[in-house]
Amino acid sequence: QVQLVESGGGVVQAGGSLRVSCAASGSIFSTYAMGWFRQAPGKEREFVAGIHTFGSTYYADSVKGRFTISRDNAKNMLSLQMNSLKPEDTAAYYCAARRSLVATSRERDYDYWGQGTQVTVSS
């Protein structure tokens, strides 16, 4: 089992940058594929970015070129660097762990979730 705790959310102006992190504990982090999801008020949770255990990454079209997902297996840490933020990026951001080599964009594929961290982008 793995426990996930997000941090780093906050309020930023449009065009700015923010980095959210996810600290993992309780199991061997390097064996889990990881993902970031987000949920805006009144909307369903949606996929943002994923990273496989071997380091390959992929992104939702809405964030491609602006967001970067990374992992530090030595520190049991997952990060999401968000640049050129837009008001539509406002949401609660969640990290998720999957007992697999590969990440997916499907919420139901993930086994463990953090509690979320709020990101608000003002116009």
Short mmCIF file of N, CA, C and O in Angstrom, two decimals:
data_model
loop_
_atom_site.label_atom_id
_atom_site.label_comp_id
_atom_site.label_asym_id
_atom_site.label_seq_id
_atom_site.Cartn_x
_atom_site.Cartn_y
_atom_site.Cartn_z
N GLN A 1 0.84 -1.18 0.00
CA GLN A 1 0.00 0.00 0.00
C GLN A 1 0.88 1.24 0.00
O GLN A 1 1.99 1.22 0.54
N VAL A 2 0.39 2.32 -0.57
CA VAL A 2 1.15 3.56 -0.64
C VAL A 2 0.26 4.71 -0.20
O VAL A 2 -0.93 4.74 -0.51
N GLN A 3 0.85 5.64 0.55
CA GLN A 3 0.15 6.85 0.95
C GLN A 3 0.69 8.03 0.15
O GLN A 3 1.92 8.12 -0.06
N LEU A 4 -0.19 8.90 -0.28
CA LEU A 4 0.18 10.02 -1.14
C LEU A 4 -0.29 11.33 -0.51
O LEU A 4 -1.45 11.44 -0.11
N VAL A 5 0.61 12.31 -0.47
CA VAL A 5 0.27 13.61 0.10
C VAL A 5 0.76 14.70 -0.85
O VAL A 5 1.96 14.84 -1.09
N GLU A 6 -0.20 15.46 -1.38
CA GLU A 6 0.13 16.55 -2.30
C GLU A 6 0.44 17.83 -1.52
O GLU A 6 -0.05 18.04 -0.40
N SER A 7 1.20 18.69 -2.16
CA SER A 7 1.51 20.01 -1.59
C SER A 7 1.86 20.95 -2.73
O SER A 7 2.09 20.52 -3.87
N GLY A 8 1.90 22.24 -2.42
CA GLY A 8 2.38 23.21 -3.38
C GLY A 8 1.32 24.00 -4.12
O GLY A 8 1.63 24.87 -4.93
N GLY A 9 0.05 23.71 -3.85
CA GLY A 9 -1.00 24.47 -4.50
C GLY A 9 -1.03 25.91 -4.00
O GLY A 9 -0.37 26.27 -3.03
N GLY A 10 -1.82 26.74 -4.68
CA GLY A 10 -1.93 28.13 -4.27
C GLY A 10 -2.64 28.95 -5.31
O GLY A 10 -3.29 28.41 -6.21
N VAL A 11 -2.50 30.27 -5.19
CA VAL A 11 -3.13 31.21 -6.11
C VAL A 11 -2.03 31.86 -6.94
O VAL A 11 -1.02 32.32 -6.41
N VAL A 12 -2.23 31.90 -8.25
CA VAL A 12 -1.25 32.49 -9.16
C VAL A 12 -2.00 33.23 -10.26
O VAL A 12 -3.12 32.87 -10.62
N GLN A 13 -1.37 34.25 -10.79
CA GLN A 13 -1.98 34.99 -11.89
C GLN A 13 -1.82 34.24 -13.21
O GLN A 13 -0.86 33.46 -13.38
N ALA A 14 -2.72 34.50 -14.11
CA ALA A 14 -2.64 33.90 -15.44
C ALA A 14 -1.28 34.23 -16.07
O ALA A 14 -0.79 35.36 -15.96
N GLY A 15 -0.71 33.21 -16.70
CA GLY A 15 0.62 33.36 -17.27
C GLY A 15 1.75 32.98 -16.33
O GLY A 15 2.90 32.84 -16.77
N GLY A 16 1.44 32.79 -15.09
CA GLY A 16 2.45 32.44 -14.09
C GLY A 16 2.72 30.95 -14.03
O GLY A 16 2.19 30.17 -14.82
N SER A 17 3.55 30.59 -13.06
CA SER A 17 3.98 29.20 -12.89
C SER A 17 3.75 28.74 -11.47
O SER A 17 3.74 29.55 -10.53
N LEU A 18 3.59 27.43 -11.33
CA LEU A 18 3.41 26.83 -10.02
C LEU A 18 3.90 25.38 -10.11
O LEU A 18 3.77 24.75 -11.17
N ARG A 19 4.42 24.88 -9.01
CA ARG A 19 4.87 23.50 -8.96
C ARG A 19 4.15 22.79 -7.82
O ARG A 19 4.21 23.24 -6.68
N VAL A 20 3.47 21.71 -8.14
CA VAL A 20 2.84 20.89 -7.11
C VAL A 20 3.61 19.59 -6.98
O VAL A 20 4.16 19.08 -7.97
N SER A 21 3.65 19.08 -5.76
CA SER A 21 4.41 17.88 -5.48
C SER A 21 3.55 16.85 -4.77
O SER A 21 2.51 17.19 -4.20
N CYS A 22 4.01 15.62 -4.81
CA CYS A 22 3.30 14.52 -4.17
C CYS A 22 4.32 13.62 -3.50
O CYS A 22 5.17 13.04 -4.18
N ALA A 23 4.26 13.55 -2.18
CA ALA A 23 5.17 12.70 -1.42
C ALA A 23 4.53 11.33 -1.20
O ALA A 23 3.38 11.25 -0.74
N ALA A 24 5.27 10.29 -1.52
CA ALA A 24 4.75 8.93 -1.39
C ALA A 24 5.47 8.21 -0.25
O ALA A 24 6.66 8.41 -0.02
N SER A 25 4.73 7.35 0.42
CA SER A 25 5.32 6.56 1.50
C SER A 25 4.58 5.24 1.62
O SER A 25 3.46 5.09 1.11
N GLY A 26 5.22 4.28 2.25
CA GLY A 26 4.55 3.03 2.58
C GLY A 26 4.85 1.88 1.66
O GLY A 26 4.50 0.74 1.97
N SER A 27 5.45 2.14 0.51
CA SER A 27 5.74 1.05 -0.41
C SER A 27 6.88 1.47 -1.32
O SER A 27 7.46 2.54 -1.14
N ILE A 28 7.22 0.64 -2.25
CA ILE A 28 8.34 0.94 -3.14
C ILE A 28 7.84 1.83 -4.27
O ILE A 28 7.23 1.36 -5.25
N PHE A 29 8.10 3.11 -4.14
CA PHE A 29 7.57 4.11 -5.07
C PHE A 29 7.96 3.81 -6.51
O PHE A 29 7.15 4.00 -7.42
N SER A 30 9.17 3.35 -6.72
CA SER A 30 9.67 3.17 -8.08
C SER A 30 8.91 2.09 -8.86
O SER A 30 9.01 2.02 -10.09
N THR A 31 8.16 1.27 -8.17
CA THR A 31 7.41 0.20 -8.84
C THR A 31 6.01 0.63 -9.27
O THR A 31 5.28 -0.17 -9.86
N TYR A 32 5.64 1.85 -8.99
CA TYR A 32 4.31 2.36 -9.32
C TYR A 32 4.36 3.34 -10.48
O TYR A 32 5.18 4.26 -10.49
N ALA A 33 3.47 3.15 -11.44
CA ALA A 33 3.23 4.20 -12.42
C ALA A 33 2.42 5.29 -11.71
O ALA A 33 1.61 4.99 -10.83
N MET A 34 2.65 6.55 -12.11
CA MET A 34 2.03 7.67 -11.42
C MET A 34 1.28 8.58 -12.38
O MET A 34 1.64 8.69 -13.56
N GLY A 35 0.30 9.26 -11.85
CA GLY A 35 -0.46 10.19 -12.67
C GLY A 35 -0.91 11.40 -11.88
O GLY A 35 -0.99 11.36 -10.65
N TRP A 36 -1.17 12.47 -12.61
CA TRP A 36 -1.82 13.65 -12.05
C TRP A 36 -3.19 13.80 -12.71
O TRP A 36 -3.31 13.70 -13.93
N PHE A 37 -4.17 14.08 -11.89
CA PHE A 37 -5.52 14.37 -12.34
C PHE A 37 -5.96 15.68 -11.71
O PHE A 37 -5.35 16.16 -10.75
N ARG A 38 -7.04 16.26 -12.25
CA ARG A 38 -7.57 17.48 -11.66
C ARG A 38 -9.08 17.48 -11.75
O ARG A 38 -9.67 16.84 -12.63
N GLN A 39 -9.68 18.23 -10.84
CA GLN A 39 -11.14 18.35 -10.84
C GLN A 39 -11.52 19.78 -10.53
O GLN A 39 -11.21 20.31 -9.45
N ALA A 40 -12.19 20.39 -11.50
CA ALA A 40 -12.70 21.75 -11.33
C ALA A 40 -14.11 21.68 -10.74
O ALA A 40 -14.80 20.66 -10.88
N PRO A 41 -14.55 22.75 -10.08
CA PRO A 41 -15.90 22.74 -9.49
C PRO A 41 -16.97 22.43 -10.53
O PRO A 41 -16.98 23.01 -11.62
N GLY A 42 -17.84 21.49 -10.20
CA GLY A 42 -18.93 21.15 -11.09
C GLY A 42 -18.55 20.28 -12.27
O GLY A 42 -19.40 19.99 -13.13
N LYS A 43 -17.30 19.85 -12.31
CA LYS A 43 -16.84 19.02 -13.43
C LYS A 43 -16.30 17.69 -12.93
O LYS A 43 -15.97 17.54 -11.76
N GLU A 44 -16.18 16.74 -13.84
CA GLU A 44 -15.62 15.46 -13.50
C GLU A 44 -14.09 15.57 -13.41
O GLU A 44 -13.48 16.43 -14.04
N ARG A 45 -13.51 14.64 -12.66
CA ARG A 45 -12.06 14.62 -12.57
C ARG A 45 -11.49 14.20 -13.93
O ARG A 45 -12.03 13.28 -14.58
N GLU A 46 -10.41 14.85 -14.34
CA GLU A 46 -9.82 14.57 -15.64
C GLU A 46 -8.32 14.33 -15.54
O GLU A 46 -7.65 14.84 -14.63
N PHE A 47 -7.82 13.56 -16.47
CA PHE A 47 -6.41 13.24 -16.54
C PHE A 47 -5.61 14.47 -16.95
O PHE A 47 -6.03 15.24 -17.83
N VAL A 48 -4.42 14.63 -16.35
CA VAL A 48 -3.53 15.73 -16.70
C VAL A 48 -2.22 15.20 -17.30
O VAL A 48 -1.82 15.59 -18.40
N ALA A 49 -1.56 14.30 -16.58
CA ALA A 49 -0.26 13.79 -17.03
C ALA A 49 0.03 12.46 -16.36
O ALA A 49 -0.46 12.19 -15.26
N GLY A 50 0.83 11.65 -17.03
CA GLY A 50 1.21 10.36 -16.48
C GLY A 50 2.69 10.09 -16.71
O GLY A 50 3.29 10.60 -17.66
N ILE A 51 3.28 9.28 -15.83
CA ILE A 51 4.68 8.92 -15.98
C ILE A 51 4.82 7.44 -15.64
O ILE A 51 4.38 6.98 -14.59
N HIS A 52 5.44 6.71 -16.55
CA HIS A 52 5.64 5.28 -16.35
C HIS A 52 6.78 5.05 -15.36
O HIS A 52 7.56 5.97 -15.06
N THR A 53 6.93 3.83 -14.89
CA THR A 53 8.01 3.53 -13.95
C THR A 53 9.38 3.77 -14.59
O THR A 53 10.33 4.15 -13.91
N PHE A 54 9.48 3.59 -15.89
CA PHE A 54 10.74 3.77 -16.59
C PHE A 54 10.95 5.19 -17.06
O PHE A 54 11.91 5.48 -17.77
N GLY A 55 10.05 6.10 -16.70
CA GLY A 55 10.30 7.52 -16.90
C GLY A 55 9.61 8.19 -18.08
O GLY A 55 9.59 9.42 -18.15
N SER A 56 9.06 7.42 -19.00
CA SER A 56 8.37 8.05 -20.13
C SER A 56 7.12 8.76 -19.63
O SER A 56 6.47 8.32 -18.69
N THR A 57 6.79 9.85 -20.31
CA THR A 57 5.68 10.68 -19.87
C THR A 57 4.68 10.91 -21.01
O THR A 57 5.02 10.77 -22.19
N TYR A 58 3.46 11.27 -20.63
CA TYR A 58 2.50 11.73 -21.62
C TYR A 58 1.49 12.64 -20.94
O TYR A 58 1.34 12.62 -19.72
N TYR A 59 0.82 13.46 -21.79
CA TYR A 59 0.02 14.55 -21.27
C TYR A 59 -1.34 14.65 -21.97
O TYR A 59 -1.49 14.26 -23.13
N ALA A 60 -2.26 15.26 -21.27
CA ALA A 60 -3.51 15.65 -21.91
C ALA A 60 -3.20 16.77 -22.90
O ALA A 60 -2.30 17.58 -22.67
N ASP A 61 -3.96 16.83 -23.97
CA ASP A 61 -3.71 17.86 -24.99
C ASP A 61 -3.82 19.26 -24.41
O ASP A 61 -3.11 20.17 -24.85
N SER A 62 -4.67 19.44 -23.42
CA SER A 62 -4.91 20.77 -22.87
C SER A 62 -3.71 21.33 -22.11
O SER A 62 -3.64 22.54 -21.89
N VAL A 63 -2.76 20.47 -21.71
CA VAL A 63 -1.62 20.95 -20.93
C VAL A 63 -0.29 20.69 -21.64
O VAL A 63 0.76 21.12 -21.15
N LYS A 64 -0.33 20.00 -22.76
CA LYS A 64 0.90 19.65 -23.47
C LYS A 64 1.68 20.90 -23.83
O LYS A 64 1.12 21.88 -24.33
N GLY A 65 2.98 20.87 -23.54
CA GLY A 65 3.83 22.03 -23.82
C GLY A 65 3.88 23.04 -22.71
O GLY A 65 4.73 23.94 -22.72
N ARG A 66 2.97 22.92 -21.74
CA ARG A 66 2.95 23.87 -20.61
C ARG A 66 3.30 23.18 -19.28
O ARG A 66 3.89 23.80 -18.41
N PHE A 67 2.89 21.94 -19.13
CA PHE A 67 3.11 21.19 -17.88
C PHE A 67 4.18 20.13 -18.09
O PHE A 67 4.29 19.56 -19.17
N THR A 68 4.91 19.84 -17.01
CA THR A 68 5.92 18.79 -17.04
C THR A 68 5.80 17.92 -15.79
O THR A 68 5.89 18.44 -14.67
N ILE A 69 5.59 16.64 -15.99
CA ILE A 69 5.55 15.70 -14.88
C ILE A 69 6.92 15.07 -14.71
O ILE A 69 7.62 14.79 -15.69
N SER A 70 7.32 14.84 -13.47
CA SER A 70 8.61 14.20 -13.21
C SER A 70 8.52 13.41 -11.92
O SER A 70 7.62 13.63 -11.10
N ARG A 71 9.45 12.50 -11.77
CA ARG A 71 9.50 11.69 -10.55
C ARG A 71 10.93 11.56 -10.07
O ARG A 71 11.86 11.50 -10.88
N ASP A 72 11.09 11.51 -8.77
CA ASP A 72 12.40 11.29 -8.15
C ASP A 72 12.26 10.06 -7.27
O ASP A 72 11.74 10.16 -6.14
N ASN A 73 12.66 8.92 -7.78
CA ASN A 73 12.47 7.68 -7.04
C ASN A 73 13.30 7.62 -5.76
O ASN A 73 12.92 6.96 -4.80
N ALA A 74 14.44 8.29 -5.75
CA ALA A 74 15.28 8.30 -4.55
C ALA A 74 14.60 9.04 -3.40
O ALA A 74 14.81 8.71 -2.23
N LYS A 75 13.77 10.04 -3.75
CA LYS A 75 13.09 10.85 -2.73
C LYS A 75 11.62 10.48 -2.59
O LYS A 75 10.90 11.12 -1.81
N ASN A 76 11.16 9.49 -3.36
CA ASN A 76 9.74 9.10 -3.32
C ASN A 76 8.84 10.29 -3.60
O ASN A 76 7.84 10.52 -2.90
N MET A 77 9.17 11.03 -4.65
CA MET A 77 8.47 12.27 -4.92
C MET A 77 8.03 12.35 -6.39
O MET A 77 8.79 12.04 -7.29
N LEU A 78 6.81 12.81 -6.56
CA LEU A 78 6.25 13.10 -7.87
C LEU A 78 5.98 14.60 -7.95
O LEU A 78 5.55 15.20 -6.97
N SER A 79 6.27 15.19 -9.10
CA SER A 79 6.06 16.63 -9.24
C SER A 79 5.34 16.96 -10.54
O SER A 79 5.37 16.17 -11.49
N LEU A 80 4.73 18.13 -10.54
CA LEU A 80 4.10 18.65 -11.75
C LEU A 80 4.45 20.13 -11.83
O LEU A 80 3.98 20.93 -11.02
N GLN A 81 5.28 20.47 -12.80
CA GLN A 81 5.64 21.87 -13.04
C GLN A 81 4.64 22.44 -14.03
O GLN A 81 4.48 21.90 -15.14
N MET A 82 3.98 23.53 -13.65
CA MET A 82 2.93 24.11 -14.47
C MET A 82 3.34 25.52 -14.87
O MET A 82 3.53 26.38 -14.00
N ASN A 83 3.49 25.74 -16.15
CA ASN A 83 3.86 27.05 -16.69
C ASN A 83 2.74 27.59 -17.55
O ASN A 83 1.85 26.85 -17.98
N SER A 84 2.81 28.89 -17.82
CA SER A 84 1.81 29.55 -18.67
C SER A 84 0.40 29.19 -18.24
O SER A 84 -0.45 28.81 -19.05
N LEU A 85 0.16 29.31 -16.96
CA LEU A 85 -1.13 28.89 -16.40
C LEU A 85 -2.27 29.76 -16.91
O LEU A 85 -2.11 30.97 -17.14
N LYS A 86 -3.43 29.13 -17.06
CA LYS A 86 -4.63 29.78 -17.55
C LYS A 86 -5.73 29.66 -16.49
O LYS A 86 -5.71 28.71 -15.69
N PRO A 87 -6.70 30.54 -16.50
CA PRO A 87 -7.81 30.41 -15.54
C PRO A 87 -8.50 29.05 -15.61
O PRO A 87 -8.94 28.53 -14.58
N GLU A 88 -8.55 28.46 -16.78
CA GLU A 88 -9.19 27.15 -16.92
C GLU A 88 -8.38 26.02 -16.31
O GLU A 88 -8.85 24.88 -16.24
N ASP A 89 -7.17 26.31 -15.84
CA ASP A 89 -6.39 25.31 -15.11
C ASP A 89 -6.77 25.25 -13.64
O ASP A 89 -6.28 24.38 -12.90
N THR A 90 -7.63 26.16 -13.21
CA THR A 90 -8.08 26.17 -11.82
C THR A 90 -8.81 24.87 -11.48
O THR A 90 -9.75 24.48 -12.16
N ALA A 91 -8.32 24.19 -10.44
CA ALA A 91 -8.88 22.90 -10.06
C ALA A 91 -8.16 22.39 -8.82
O ALA A 91 -7.12 22.93 -8.43
N ALA A 92 -8.72 21.34 -8.23
CA ALA A 92 -7.99 20.57 -7.24
C ALA A 92 -7.16 19.53 -7.99
O ALA A 92 -7.70 18.83 -8.85
N TYR A 93 -5.89 19.46 -7.67
CA TYR A 93 -4.98 18.54 -8.35
C TYR A 93 -4.68 17.35 -7.45
O TYR A 93 -4.32 17.52 -6.28
N TYR A 94 -4.81 16.16 -8.03
CA TYR A 94 -4.62 14.92 -7.30
C TYR A 94 -3.51 14.08 -7.93
O TYR A 94 -3.45 13.95 -9.16
N CYS A 95 -2.67 13.50 -7.10
CA CYS A 95 -1.75 12.50 -7.63
C CYS A 95 -2.31 11.11 -7.35
O CYS A 95 -3.10 10.92 -6.42
N ALA A 96 -1.94 10.18 -8.19
CA ALA A 96 -2.47 8.83 -8.10
C ALA A 96 -1.37 7.83 -8.45
O ALA A 96 -0.50 8.11 -9.28
N ALA A 97 -1.44 6.66 -7.82
CA ALA A 97 -0.46 5.60 -8.04
C ALA A 97 -1.15 4.36 -8.58
O ALA A 97 -2.25 4.00 -8.13
N ARG A 98 -0.49 3.72 -9.51
CA ARG A 98 -1.04 2.52 -10.14
C ARG A 98 -0.04 1.39 -10.00
O ARG A 98 1.15 1.56 -10.32
N ARG A 99 -0.49 0.22 -9.57
CA ARG A 99 0.38 -0.95 -9.43
C ARG A 99 0.64 -1.55 -10.80
O ARG A 99 0.12 -2.58 -11.17
N SER A 100 1.47 -0.86 -11.56
CA SER A 100 1.78 -1.28 -12.91
C SER A 100 3.01 -0.53 -13.39
O SER A 100 3.40 0.49 -12.81
N LEU A 101 3.61 -1.05 -14.48
CA LEU A 101 4.75 -0.37 -15.07
C LEU A 101 4.34 0.89 -15.83
O LEU A 101 5.12 1.83 -15.96
N VAL A 102 3.10 0.88 -16.34
CA VAL A 102 2.68 1.96 -17.22
C VAL A 102 1.52 2.75 -16.65
O VAL A 102 0.59 2.20 -16.04
N ALA A 103 1.58 4.06 -16.86
CA ALA A 103 0.49 4.94 -16.46
C ALA A 103 -0.59 4.94 -17.55
O ALA A 103 -0.30 4.63 -18.71
N THR A 104 -1.78 5.28 -17.17
CA THR A 104 -2.88 5.43 -18.13
C THR A 104 -3.59 6.74 -17.84
O THR A 104 -3.33 7.41 -16.84
N SER A 105 -4.53 7.07 -18.70
CA SER A 105 -5.33 8.28 -18.49
C SER A 105 -6.68 7.97 -17.85
O SER A 105 -7.50 8.87 -17.68
N ARG A 106 -6.90 6.72 -17.49
CA ARG A 106 -8.18 6.31 -16.92
C ARG A 106 -8.14 6.33 -15.40
O ARG A 106 -7.34 5.63 -14.77
N GLU A 107 -9.02 7.08 -14.83
CA GLU A 107 -9.09 7.22 -13.37
C GLU A 107 -9.25 5.87 -12.69
O GLU A 107 -8.62 5.61 -11.66
N ARG A 108 -10.06 4.99 -13.27
CA ARG A 108 -10.36 3.72 -12.62
C ARG A 108 -9.15 2.78 -12.58
O ARG A 108 -9.17 1.77 -11.86
N ASP A 109 -8.12 3.07 -13.33
CA ASP A 109 -6.93 2.20 -13.36
C ASP A 109 -6.00 2.43 -12.16
O ASP A 109 -5.09 1.63 -11.94
N TYR A 110 -6.22 3.50 -11.42
CA TYR A 110 -5.32 3.85 -10.33
C TYR A 110 -5.80 3.29 -9.00
O TYR A 110 -7.00 3.25 -8.73
N ASP A 111 -4.84 2.88 -8.19
CA ASP A 111 -5.16 2.16 -6.96
C ASP A 111 -5.14 3.06 -5.72
O ASP A 111 -5.82 2.76 -4.73
N TYR A 112 -4.33 4.10 -5.74
CA TYR A 112 -4.19 4.96 -4.56
C TYR A 112 -4.24 6.42 -4.99
O TYR A 112 -3.72 6.78 -6.06
N TRP A 113 -4.83 7.24 -4.11
CA TRP A 113 -5.03 8.65 -4.40
C TRP A 113 -4.62 9.51 -3.20
O TRP A 113 -4.79 9.10 -2.05
N GLY A 114 -4.12 10.71 -3.51
CA GLY A 114 -3.89 11.69 -2.49
C GLY A 114 -5.17 12.47 -2.21
O GLY A 114 -6.21 12.24 -2.84
N GLN A 115 -5.07 13.41 -1.30
CA GLN A 115 -6.25 14.17 -0.88
C GLN A 115 -6.47 15.40 -1.74
O GLN A 115 -7.52 16.04 -1.65
N GLY A 116 -5.49 15.76 -2.56
CA GLY A 116 -5.63 16.89 -3.46
C GLY A 116 -5.05 18.18 -2.92
O GLY A 116 -4.95 18.38 -1.71
N THR A 117 -4.65 19.05 -3.84
CA THR A 117 -4.17 20.39 -3.49
C THR A 117 -4.80 21.37 -4.48
O THR A 117 -4.86 21.10 -5.68
N GLN A 118 -5.26 22.50 -3.97
CA GLN A 118 -6.01 23.45 -4.80
C GLN A 118 -5.07 24.40 -5.54
O GLN A 118 -4.16 24.98 -4.94
N VAL A 119 -5.33 24.54 -6.83
CA VAL A 119 -4.63 25.51 -7.67
C VAL A 119 -5.66 26.47 -8.23
O VAL A 119 -6.63 26.04 -8.85
N THR A 120 -5.45 27.75 -8.01
CA THR A 120 -6.36 28.78 -8.50
C THR A 120 -5.58 29.76 -9.35
O THR A 120 -4.58 30.33 -8.89
N VAL A 121 -6.04 29.94 -10.59
CA VAL A 121 -5.38 30.85 -11.52
C VAL A 121 -6.31 32.04 -11.75
O VAL A 121 -7.42 31.86 -12.27
N SER A 122 -5.87 33.20 -11.37
CA SER A 122 -6.70 34.40 -11.51
C SER A 122 -6.41 35.10 -12.83
O SER A 122 -5.28 35.10 -13.31
N SER A 123 -7.44 35.69 -13.39
CA SER A 123 -7.30 36.36 -14.70
C SER A 123 -6.94 37.82 -14.54
O SER A 123 -6.96 38.37 -13.47
#
